[in-house]
CSV table of C-alpha atoms in Angstrom, one decimal:
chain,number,residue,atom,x,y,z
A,1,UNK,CA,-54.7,11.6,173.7
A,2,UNK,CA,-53.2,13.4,176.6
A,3,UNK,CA,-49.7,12.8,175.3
A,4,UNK,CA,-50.2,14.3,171.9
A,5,UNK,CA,-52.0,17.1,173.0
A,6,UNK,CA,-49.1,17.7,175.1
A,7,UNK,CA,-46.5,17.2,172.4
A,8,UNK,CA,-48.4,19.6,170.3
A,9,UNK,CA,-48.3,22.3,172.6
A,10,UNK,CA,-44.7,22.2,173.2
A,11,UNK,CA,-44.3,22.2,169.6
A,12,UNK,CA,-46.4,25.6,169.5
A,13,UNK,CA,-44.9,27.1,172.0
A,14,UNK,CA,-41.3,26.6,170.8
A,15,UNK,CA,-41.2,29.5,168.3
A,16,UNK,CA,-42.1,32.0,171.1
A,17,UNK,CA,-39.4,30.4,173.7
A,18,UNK,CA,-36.9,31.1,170.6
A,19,UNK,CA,-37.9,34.8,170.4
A,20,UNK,CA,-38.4,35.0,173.5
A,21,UNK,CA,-34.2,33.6,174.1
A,22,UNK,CA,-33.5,35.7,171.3
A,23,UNK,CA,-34.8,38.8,172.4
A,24,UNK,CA,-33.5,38.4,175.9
A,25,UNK,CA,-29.5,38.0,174.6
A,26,UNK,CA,-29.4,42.2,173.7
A,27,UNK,CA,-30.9,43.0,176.8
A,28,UNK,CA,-28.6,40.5,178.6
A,29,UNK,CA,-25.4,41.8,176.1
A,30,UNK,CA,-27.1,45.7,177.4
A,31,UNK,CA,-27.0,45.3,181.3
A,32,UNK,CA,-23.1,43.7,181.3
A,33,UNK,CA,-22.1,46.3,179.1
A,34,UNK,CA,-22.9,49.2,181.4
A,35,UNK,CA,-20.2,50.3,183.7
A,36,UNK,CA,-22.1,49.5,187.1
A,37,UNK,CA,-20.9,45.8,185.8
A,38,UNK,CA,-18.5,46.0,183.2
A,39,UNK,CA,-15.9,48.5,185.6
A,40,UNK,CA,-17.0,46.0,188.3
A,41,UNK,CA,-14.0,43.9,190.3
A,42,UNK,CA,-13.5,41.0,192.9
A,43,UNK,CA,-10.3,41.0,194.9
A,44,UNK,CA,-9.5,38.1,196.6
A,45,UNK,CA,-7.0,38.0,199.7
A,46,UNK,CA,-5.7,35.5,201.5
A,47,UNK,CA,-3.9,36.5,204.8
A,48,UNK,CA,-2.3,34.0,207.7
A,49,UNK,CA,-1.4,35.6,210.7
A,50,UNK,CA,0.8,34.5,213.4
A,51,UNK,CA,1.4,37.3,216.6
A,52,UNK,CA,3.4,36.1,219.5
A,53,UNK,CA,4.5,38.3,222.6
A,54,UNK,CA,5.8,36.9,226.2
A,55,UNK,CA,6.1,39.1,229.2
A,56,UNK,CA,6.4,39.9,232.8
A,57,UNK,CA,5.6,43.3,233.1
A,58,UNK,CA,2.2,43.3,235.1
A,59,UNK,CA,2.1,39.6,235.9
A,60,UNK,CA,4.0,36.5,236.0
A,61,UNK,CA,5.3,35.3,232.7
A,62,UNK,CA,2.5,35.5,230.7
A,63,UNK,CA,2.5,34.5,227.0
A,64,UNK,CA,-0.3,35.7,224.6
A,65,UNK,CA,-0.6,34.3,221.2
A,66,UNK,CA,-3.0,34.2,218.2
A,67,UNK,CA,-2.9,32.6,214.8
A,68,UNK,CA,-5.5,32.8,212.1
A,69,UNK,CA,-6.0,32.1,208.2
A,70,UNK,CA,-8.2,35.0,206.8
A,71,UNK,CA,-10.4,35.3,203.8
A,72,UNK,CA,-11.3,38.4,202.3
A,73,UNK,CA,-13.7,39.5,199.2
A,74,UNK,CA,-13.0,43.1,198.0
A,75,UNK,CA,-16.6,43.6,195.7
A,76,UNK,CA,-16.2,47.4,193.7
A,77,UNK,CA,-18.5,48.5,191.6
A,78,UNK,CA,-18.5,50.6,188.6
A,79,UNK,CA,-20.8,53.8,188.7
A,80,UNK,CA,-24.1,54.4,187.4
A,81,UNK,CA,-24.2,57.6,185.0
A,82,UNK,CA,-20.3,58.2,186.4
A,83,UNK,CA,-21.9,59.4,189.5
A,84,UNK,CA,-23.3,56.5,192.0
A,85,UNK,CA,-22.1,52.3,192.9
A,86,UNK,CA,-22.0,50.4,195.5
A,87,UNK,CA,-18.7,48.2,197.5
A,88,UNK,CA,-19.0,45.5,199.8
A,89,UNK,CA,-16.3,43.5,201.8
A,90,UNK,CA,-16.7,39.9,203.5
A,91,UNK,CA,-13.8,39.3,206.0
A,92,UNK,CA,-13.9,35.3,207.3
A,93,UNK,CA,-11.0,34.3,209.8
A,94,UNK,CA,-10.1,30.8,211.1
A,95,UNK,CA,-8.9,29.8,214.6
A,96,UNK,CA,-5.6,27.8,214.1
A,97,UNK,CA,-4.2,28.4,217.3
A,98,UNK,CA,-4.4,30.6,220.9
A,99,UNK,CA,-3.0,30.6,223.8
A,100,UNK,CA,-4.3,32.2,227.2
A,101,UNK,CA,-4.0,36.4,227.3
A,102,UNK,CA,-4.6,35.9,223.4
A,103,UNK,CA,-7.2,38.2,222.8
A,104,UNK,CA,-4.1,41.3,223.2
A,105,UNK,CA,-2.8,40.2,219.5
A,106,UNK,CA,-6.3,41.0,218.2
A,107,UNK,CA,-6.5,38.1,215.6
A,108,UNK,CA,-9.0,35.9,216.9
A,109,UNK,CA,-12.5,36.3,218.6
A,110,UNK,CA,-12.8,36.3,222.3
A,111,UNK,CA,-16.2,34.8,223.0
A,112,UNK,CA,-16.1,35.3,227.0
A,113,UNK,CA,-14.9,37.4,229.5
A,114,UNK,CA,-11.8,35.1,230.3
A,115,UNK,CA,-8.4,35.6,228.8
A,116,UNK,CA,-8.9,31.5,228.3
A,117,UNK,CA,-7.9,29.9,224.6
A,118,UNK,CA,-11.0,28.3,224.8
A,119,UNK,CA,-12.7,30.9,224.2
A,120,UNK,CA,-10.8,32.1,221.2
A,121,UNK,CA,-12.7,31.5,217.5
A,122,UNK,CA,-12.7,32.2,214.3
A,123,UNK,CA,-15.4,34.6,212.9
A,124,UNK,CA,-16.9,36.3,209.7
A,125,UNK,CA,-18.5,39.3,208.5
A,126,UNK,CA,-19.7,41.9,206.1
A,127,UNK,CA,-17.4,44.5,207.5
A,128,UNK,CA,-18.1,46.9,204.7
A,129,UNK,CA,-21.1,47.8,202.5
A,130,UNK,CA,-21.6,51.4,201.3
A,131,UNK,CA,-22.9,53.7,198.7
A,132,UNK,CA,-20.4,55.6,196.8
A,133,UNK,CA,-20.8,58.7,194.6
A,134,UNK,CA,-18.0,61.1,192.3
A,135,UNK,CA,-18.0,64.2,190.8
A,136,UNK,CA,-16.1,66.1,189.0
A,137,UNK,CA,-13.3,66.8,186.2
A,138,UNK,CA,-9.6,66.9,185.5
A,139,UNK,CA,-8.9,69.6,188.3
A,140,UNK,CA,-11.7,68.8,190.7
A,141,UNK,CA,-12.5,65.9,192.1
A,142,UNK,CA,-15.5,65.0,194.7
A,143,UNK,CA,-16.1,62.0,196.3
A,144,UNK,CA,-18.2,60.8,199.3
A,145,UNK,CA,-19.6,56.8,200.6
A,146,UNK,CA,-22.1,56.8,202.6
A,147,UNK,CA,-21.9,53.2,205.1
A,148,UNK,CA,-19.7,50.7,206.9
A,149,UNK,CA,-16.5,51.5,205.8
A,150,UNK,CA,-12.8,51.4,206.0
A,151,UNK,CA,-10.9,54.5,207.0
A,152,UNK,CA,-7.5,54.7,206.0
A,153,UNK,CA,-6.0,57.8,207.8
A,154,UNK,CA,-9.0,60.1,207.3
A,155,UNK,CA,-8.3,63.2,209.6
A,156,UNK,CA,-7.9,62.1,212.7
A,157,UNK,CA,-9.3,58.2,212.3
A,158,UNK,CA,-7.7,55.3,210.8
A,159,UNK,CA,-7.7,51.7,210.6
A,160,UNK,CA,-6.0,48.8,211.8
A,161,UNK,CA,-5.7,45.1,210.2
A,162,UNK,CA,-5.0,41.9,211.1
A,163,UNK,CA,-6.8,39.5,210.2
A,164,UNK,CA,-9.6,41.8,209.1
A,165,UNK,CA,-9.3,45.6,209.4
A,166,UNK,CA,-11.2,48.2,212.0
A,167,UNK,CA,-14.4,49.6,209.7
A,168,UNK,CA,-17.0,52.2,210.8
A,169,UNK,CA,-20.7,53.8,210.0
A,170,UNK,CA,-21.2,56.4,208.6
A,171,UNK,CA,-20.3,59.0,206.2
A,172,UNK,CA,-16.7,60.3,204.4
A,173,UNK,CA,-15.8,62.6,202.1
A,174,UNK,CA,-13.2,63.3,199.7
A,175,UNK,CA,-12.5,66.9,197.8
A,176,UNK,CA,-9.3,67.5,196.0
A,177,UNK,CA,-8.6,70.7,193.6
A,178,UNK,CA,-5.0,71.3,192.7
A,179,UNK,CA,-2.4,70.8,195.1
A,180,UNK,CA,-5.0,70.9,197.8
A,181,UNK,CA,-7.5,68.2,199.2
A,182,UNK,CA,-9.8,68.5,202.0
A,183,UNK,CA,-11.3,64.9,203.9
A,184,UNK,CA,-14.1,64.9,206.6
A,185,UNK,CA,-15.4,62.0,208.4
A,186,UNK,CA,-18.3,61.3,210.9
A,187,UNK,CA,-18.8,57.8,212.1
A,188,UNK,CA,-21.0,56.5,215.0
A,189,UNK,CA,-20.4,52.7,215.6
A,190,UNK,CA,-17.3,49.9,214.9
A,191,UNK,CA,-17.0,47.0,213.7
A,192,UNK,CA,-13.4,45.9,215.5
A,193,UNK,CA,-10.5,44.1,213.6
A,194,UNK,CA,-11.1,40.6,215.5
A,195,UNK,CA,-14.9,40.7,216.3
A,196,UNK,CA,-18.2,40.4,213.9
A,197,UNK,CA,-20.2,42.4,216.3
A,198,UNK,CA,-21.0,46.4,215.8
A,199,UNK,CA,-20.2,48.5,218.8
A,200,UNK,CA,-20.8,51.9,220.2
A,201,UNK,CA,-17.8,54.0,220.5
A,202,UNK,CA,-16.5,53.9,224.2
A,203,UNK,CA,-14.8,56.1,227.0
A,204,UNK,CA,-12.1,53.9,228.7
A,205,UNK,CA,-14.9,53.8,231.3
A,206,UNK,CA,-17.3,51.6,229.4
A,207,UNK,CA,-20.2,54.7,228.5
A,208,UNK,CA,-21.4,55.4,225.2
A,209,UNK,CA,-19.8,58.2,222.7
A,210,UNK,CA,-22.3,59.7,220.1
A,211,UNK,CA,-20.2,60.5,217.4
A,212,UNK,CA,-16.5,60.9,216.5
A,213,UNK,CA,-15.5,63.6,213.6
A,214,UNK,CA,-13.1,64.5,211.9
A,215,UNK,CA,-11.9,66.8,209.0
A,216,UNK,CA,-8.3,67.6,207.5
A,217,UNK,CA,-6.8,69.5,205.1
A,218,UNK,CA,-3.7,68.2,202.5
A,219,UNK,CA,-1.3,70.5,200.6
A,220,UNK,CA,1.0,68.5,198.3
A,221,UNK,CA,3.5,69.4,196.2
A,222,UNK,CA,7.1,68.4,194.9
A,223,UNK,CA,8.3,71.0,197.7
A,224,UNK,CA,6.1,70.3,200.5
A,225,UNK,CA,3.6,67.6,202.1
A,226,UNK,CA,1.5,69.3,205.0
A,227,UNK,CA,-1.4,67.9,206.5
A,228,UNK,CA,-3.6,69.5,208.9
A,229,UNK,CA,-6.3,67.7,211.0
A,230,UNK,CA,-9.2,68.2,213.6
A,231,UNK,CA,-11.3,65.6,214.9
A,232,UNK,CA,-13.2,65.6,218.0
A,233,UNK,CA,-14.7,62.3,220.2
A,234,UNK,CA,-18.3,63.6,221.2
A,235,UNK,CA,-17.7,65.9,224.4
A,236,UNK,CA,-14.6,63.3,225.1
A,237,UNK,CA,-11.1,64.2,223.6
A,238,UNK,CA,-10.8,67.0,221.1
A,239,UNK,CA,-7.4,66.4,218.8
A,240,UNK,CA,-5.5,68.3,216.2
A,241,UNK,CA,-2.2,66.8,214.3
A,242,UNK,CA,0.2,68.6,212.1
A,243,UNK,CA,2.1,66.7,209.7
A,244,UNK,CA,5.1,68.3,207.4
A,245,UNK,CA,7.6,66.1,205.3
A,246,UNK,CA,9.4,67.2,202.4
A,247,UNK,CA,12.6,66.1,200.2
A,248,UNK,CA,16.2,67.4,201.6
A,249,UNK,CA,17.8,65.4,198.4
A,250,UNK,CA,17.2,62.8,196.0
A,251,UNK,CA,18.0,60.2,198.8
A,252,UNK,CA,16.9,62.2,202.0
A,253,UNK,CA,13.8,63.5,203.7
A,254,UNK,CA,12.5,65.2,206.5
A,255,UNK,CA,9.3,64.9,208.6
A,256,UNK,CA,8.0,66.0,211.1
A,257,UNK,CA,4.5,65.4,213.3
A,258,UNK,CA,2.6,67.5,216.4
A,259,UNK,CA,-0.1,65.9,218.3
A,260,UNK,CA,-2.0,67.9,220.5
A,261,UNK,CA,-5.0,66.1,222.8
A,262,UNK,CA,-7.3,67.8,225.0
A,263,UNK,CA,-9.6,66.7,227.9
A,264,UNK,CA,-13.2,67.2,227.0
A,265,UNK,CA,-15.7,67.0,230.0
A,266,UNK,CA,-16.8,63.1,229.7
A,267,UNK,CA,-13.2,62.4,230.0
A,268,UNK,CA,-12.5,64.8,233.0
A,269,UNK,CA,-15.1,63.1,234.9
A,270,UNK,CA,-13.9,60.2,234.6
A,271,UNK,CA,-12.0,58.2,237.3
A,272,UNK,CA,-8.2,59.1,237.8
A,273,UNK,CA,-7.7,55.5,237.2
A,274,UNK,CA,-9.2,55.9,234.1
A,275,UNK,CA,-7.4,58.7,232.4
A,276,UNK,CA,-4.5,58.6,230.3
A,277,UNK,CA,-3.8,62.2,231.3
A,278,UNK,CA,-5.1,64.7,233.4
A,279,UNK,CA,-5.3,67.3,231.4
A,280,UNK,CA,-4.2,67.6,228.0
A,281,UNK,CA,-1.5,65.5,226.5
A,282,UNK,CA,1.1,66.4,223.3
A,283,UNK,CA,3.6,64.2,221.2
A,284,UNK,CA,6.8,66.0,219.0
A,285,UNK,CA,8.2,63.9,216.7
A,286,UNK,CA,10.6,64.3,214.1
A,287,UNK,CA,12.6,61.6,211.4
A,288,UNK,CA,15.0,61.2,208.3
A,289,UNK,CA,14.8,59.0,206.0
A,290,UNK,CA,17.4,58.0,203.5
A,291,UNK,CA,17.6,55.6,200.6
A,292,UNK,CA,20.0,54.8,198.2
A,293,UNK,CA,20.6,52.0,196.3
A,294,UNK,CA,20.2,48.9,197.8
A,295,UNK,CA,19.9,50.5,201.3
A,296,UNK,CA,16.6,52.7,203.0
A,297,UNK,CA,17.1,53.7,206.8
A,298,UNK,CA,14.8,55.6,208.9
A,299,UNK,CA,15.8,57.6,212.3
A,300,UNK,CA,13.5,59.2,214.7
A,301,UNK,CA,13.5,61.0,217.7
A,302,UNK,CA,10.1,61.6,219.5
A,303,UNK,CA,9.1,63.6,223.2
A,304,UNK,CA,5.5,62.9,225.1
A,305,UNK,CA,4.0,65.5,227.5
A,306,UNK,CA,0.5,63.7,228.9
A,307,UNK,CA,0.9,64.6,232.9
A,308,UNK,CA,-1.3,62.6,235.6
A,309,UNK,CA,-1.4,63.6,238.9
A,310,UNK,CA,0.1,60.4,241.3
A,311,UNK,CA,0.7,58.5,238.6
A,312,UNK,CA,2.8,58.0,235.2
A,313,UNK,CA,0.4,59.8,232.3
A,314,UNK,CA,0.5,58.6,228.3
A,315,UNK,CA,-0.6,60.0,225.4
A,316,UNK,CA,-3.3,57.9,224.1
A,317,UNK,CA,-3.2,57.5,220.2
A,318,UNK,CA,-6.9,56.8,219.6
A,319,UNK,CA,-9.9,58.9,220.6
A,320,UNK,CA,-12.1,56.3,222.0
A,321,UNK,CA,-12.1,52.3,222.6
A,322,UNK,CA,-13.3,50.7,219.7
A,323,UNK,CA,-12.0,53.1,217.4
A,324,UNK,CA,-8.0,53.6,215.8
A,325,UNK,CA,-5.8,57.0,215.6
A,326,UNK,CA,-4.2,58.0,213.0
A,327,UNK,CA,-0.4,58.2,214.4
A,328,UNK,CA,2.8,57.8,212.3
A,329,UNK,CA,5.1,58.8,214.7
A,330,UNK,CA,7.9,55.9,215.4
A,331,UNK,CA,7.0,55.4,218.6
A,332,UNK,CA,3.9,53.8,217.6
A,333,UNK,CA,4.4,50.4,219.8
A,334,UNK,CA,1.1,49.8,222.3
A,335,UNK,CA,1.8,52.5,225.3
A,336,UNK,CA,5.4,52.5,224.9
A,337,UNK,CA,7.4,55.3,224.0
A,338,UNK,CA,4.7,57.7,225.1
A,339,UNK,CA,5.1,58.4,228.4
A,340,UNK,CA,5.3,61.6,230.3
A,341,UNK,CA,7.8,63.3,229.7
A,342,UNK,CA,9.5,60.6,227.7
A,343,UNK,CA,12.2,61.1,224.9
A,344,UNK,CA,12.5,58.3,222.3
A,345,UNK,CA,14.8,57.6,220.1
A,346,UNK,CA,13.7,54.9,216.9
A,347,UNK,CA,15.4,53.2,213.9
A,348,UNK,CA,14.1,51.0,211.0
A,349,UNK,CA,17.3,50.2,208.7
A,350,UNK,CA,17.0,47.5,206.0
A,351,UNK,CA,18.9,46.1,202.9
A,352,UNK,CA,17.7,44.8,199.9
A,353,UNK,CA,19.8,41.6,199.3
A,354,UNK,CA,18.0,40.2,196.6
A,355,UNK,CA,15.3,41.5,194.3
A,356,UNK,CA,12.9,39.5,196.0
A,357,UNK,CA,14.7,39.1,199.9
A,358,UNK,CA,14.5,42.5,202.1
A,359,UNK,CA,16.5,41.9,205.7
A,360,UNK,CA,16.6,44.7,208.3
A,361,UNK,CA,17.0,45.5,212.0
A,362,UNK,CA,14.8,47.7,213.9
A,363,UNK,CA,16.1,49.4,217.3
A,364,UNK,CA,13.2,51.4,219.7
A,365,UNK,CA,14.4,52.9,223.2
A,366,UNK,CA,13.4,55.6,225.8
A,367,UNK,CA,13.7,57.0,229.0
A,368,UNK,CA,11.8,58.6,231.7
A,369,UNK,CA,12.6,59.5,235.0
A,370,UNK,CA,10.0,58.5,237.8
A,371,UNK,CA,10.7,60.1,241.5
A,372,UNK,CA,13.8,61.0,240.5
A,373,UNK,CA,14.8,57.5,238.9
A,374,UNK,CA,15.7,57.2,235.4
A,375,UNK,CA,13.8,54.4,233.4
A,376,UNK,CA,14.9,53.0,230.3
A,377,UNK,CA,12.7,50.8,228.1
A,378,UNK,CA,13.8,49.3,224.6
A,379,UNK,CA,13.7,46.6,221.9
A,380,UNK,CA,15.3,45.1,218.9
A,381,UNK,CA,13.4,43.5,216.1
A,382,UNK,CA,15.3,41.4,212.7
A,383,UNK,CA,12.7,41.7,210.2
A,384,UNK,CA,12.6,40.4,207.2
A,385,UNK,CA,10.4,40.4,203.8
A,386,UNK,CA,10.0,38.4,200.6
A,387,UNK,CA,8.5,39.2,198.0
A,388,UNK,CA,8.9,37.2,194.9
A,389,UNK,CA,9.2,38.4,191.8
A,390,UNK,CA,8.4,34.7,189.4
A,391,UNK,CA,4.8,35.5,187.8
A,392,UNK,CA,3.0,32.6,189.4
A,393,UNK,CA,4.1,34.0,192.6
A,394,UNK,CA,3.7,37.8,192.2
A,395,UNK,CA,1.2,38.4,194.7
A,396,UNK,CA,2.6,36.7,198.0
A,397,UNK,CA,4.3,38.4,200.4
A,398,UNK,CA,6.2,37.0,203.4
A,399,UNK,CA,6.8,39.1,206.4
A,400,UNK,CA,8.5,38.1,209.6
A,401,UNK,CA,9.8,39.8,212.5
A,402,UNK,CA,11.1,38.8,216.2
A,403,UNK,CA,13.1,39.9,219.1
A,404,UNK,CA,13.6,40.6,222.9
A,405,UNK,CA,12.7,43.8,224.8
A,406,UNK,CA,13.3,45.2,228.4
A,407,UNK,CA,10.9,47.3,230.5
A,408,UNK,CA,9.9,47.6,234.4
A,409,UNK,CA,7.5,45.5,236.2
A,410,UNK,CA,4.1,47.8,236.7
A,411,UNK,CA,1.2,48.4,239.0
A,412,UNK,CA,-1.6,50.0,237.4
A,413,UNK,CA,1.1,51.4,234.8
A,414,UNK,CA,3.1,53.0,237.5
A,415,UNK,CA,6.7,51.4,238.2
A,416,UNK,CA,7.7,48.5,241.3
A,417,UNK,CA,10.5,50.5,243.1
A,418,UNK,CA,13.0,48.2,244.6
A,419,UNK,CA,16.0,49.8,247.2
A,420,UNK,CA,15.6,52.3,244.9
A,421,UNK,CA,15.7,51.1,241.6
A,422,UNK,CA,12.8,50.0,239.7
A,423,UNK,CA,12.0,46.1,238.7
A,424,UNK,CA,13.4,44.7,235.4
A,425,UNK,CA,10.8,43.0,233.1
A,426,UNK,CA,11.8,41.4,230.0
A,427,UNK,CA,9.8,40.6,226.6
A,428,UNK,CA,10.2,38.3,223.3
A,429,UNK,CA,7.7,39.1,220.8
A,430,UNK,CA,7.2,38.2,217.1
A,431,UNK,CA,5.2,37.7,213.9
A,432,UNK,CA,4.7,36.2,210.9
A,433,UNK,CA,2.3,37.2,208.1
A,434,UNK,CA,1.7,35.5,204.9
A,435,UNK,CA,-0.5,37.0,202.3
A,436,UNK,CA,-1.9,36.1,198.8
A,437,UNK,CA,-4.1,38.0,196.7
A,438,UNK,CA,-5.5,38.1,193.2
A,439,UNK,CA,-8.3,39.0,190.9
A,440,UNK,CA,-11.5,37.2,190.0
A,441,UNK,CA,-12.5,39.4,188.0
């Protein structure tokens, strides 16, 4: 009959599904042994993201205002024969709230061309994926990935995050021997912090840029920190930086950055309207930092030469749209503080009340003088941070952060004169960010 011939099959064939099962566990045991899988991780992060800022300084009262819940899996691999593996990163956001002019806090996707909150959403995306490969021993160390990737302060390119961070194509580089490391960079195309879609690099006039490189050399010792860097926007903006810190005391350091930009000839031919500068533009700063205790303050005191023709110039801190500088100077705050001719004076001073609690104040002003007018802009922010310390909490952090500013109304960047004194503008900004992360595996 059908169903004993069946039954006698299966019956046959069982001893040879056994060996096979049997067989198959060493291979299995074999493959998650090896360090591709075995040195393998999964981070998981969980980041909401609230960014709030009201102003008058171009327009009416305008309020602009983003909140998003992000998801992020961080995928490492180990390496194949200690040399080669592969990462991956999946960034999803959520749309929990917008209001018009939103799209400024870069946390949520603008869908149209209209500064509308109806065309804010949420989006997600694969915004890295690369190759990686090492080499090397105790005093040398090589490294390169080859893909989309984040930069964290490589040369003259770095990254920004919100809800997701700024990533880019193409290939990096890592050498260290000794005290010294040298890092070079060449990306092509973006992926921005609050969009899913790859771009090309951009002049502020909408064309294409090929490329942007960059390469930089550390020296780092108990003495010294020095970093050197070059980077260059294809036939755009060619930039160099110069970063020195170093220990005074136990409880007190120096630092100290130069930033020098030069005009390339896709950016000279650009419209005046469209230049930051005419020329070339440059950016001293210099800051202390002391800590002691329960208390760490920073000072700094920064100076902006960028001049425009008819018109109020700024040093711009990245080298293209679509891309982020690296800049650590303190007056890192959107265009302010980097004015022509503009000398800035910054504080960040917390306490530590708790183990867990952090409160602090931070103070940002400056001063320019426009046809013969002296302009003063400045803020104050109370910040404060938590951090708790009770194992089932250990990997939240709450950050918040709020406070009023005063500036001049603007045309085209360029101060409203009134019976000789410029127009007043005022601003409330602030932001809340609450992260969670931990390990799958």
């Amino acid at each position: 009959m059908k169903i004993k011939k069946t039954v006698i099959l299966s019956a046959s064939l069982l001893p040879l599904f056994c060996l096979a099962e049997s067989d198959a566990k060493p291979f299995i045991n074999e493959i998650t042994t090896l360090p591709l899988l075995s040195d393998s991780s999964l981070d998981v992060s969980l980041r909401n993201y609230w960014k709030y800022l009201k102003e008058d300084a171009a327009n009416p009262k305008t309020v602009h205002a983003g909140w998003g819940q992000g998801l992020t899996l961080d995928y490492k691999s180990g390496y194949i024969a200690d040399f080669i593996g592969f990462d991956a990163s999946w960034y999803g956001a959520a749309k929990l709230g917008a209001s018009d002019y939103f799209s400024s806090r870069g946390i949520l996707y603008k869908s149209g061309s209209e500064n509308k909150k109806s065309n804010a959403h949420g989006f997600n995306k694969f915004g890295q994926r690369y190759v990686k490969f090492k080499y090397g021993s105790d005093n040398f160390q090589l490294k390169a990935q080859g893909g989309w990737q984040r930069l964290k302060e490589q040369g003259v390119i770095s990254t920004s995050l919100r809800l997701s961070p700024i990533t880019y194509r193409g290939w990096s580089g890592e050498m260290a021997l000794g005290d010294f490391t040298l890092l070079g960079a060449w990306v092509d195309r973006s992926l921005y912090r609050d969009s899913p879609e790859q771009s090309f690099l951009k002049t502020n006039d909408g064309r294409h840029i090929d490329h942007l490189a960059s390469g930089e050399l550390r020296y780092n010792s108990d003495a010294v920190n020095v970093r050197y860097a070059l980077g260059e926007s294809d036939d755009y903006l060619r930039r160099q930086h110069l970063f020195i810190s170093m220990p005074l005391t136990p409880s007190l350091s120096l630092g100290s950055q130069l930033y020098f930009t030069r005009a390339l000839e896709a950016y000279r031919v650009m419209a005046p309207g469209k230049r930051d500068f005419d020329h070339s533009a440059r950016h001293y700063a210099l800051d202390l930092t002391w800590q002691q205790d329960r208390w760490r303050s920073k000072w700094g005191l920064g100076y902006t030469e960028a001049a425009k023709k008819d018109g109020v110039g700024f040093y711009p801190r990245h080298m293209s749209k679509q891309s982020f500088g690296t800049f650590i100077s303190m007056a890192s705050a959107g265009d302010d503080y980097l004015r022509d001719k503009e000398l800035m004076i910054a504080t960040m001073t917390d306490y530590r009340l708790t183990k867990d609690l952090l409160s602090g104040i931070a103070v940002n002003a400056g001063r320019i003088n426009y046809l013969g007018h002296p302009i003063t802009t400045a803020e104050i922010n109370l910040y404060g941070q938590w951090t708790p310390s009770h194992p089932s909490l250990k990997n939240l952090r709450v950050w918040a952060m709020f406070g009023p500013g005063w500036s001049y109304k603007n045309i085209k960047r360029k101060p409203v004169m009134h019976n000789g004194d410029y127009s007043h503008s005022h601003f409330l900004a602030g932001e809340v960010i609450i992260d969670y992360k931990f390990k799958m595996f």
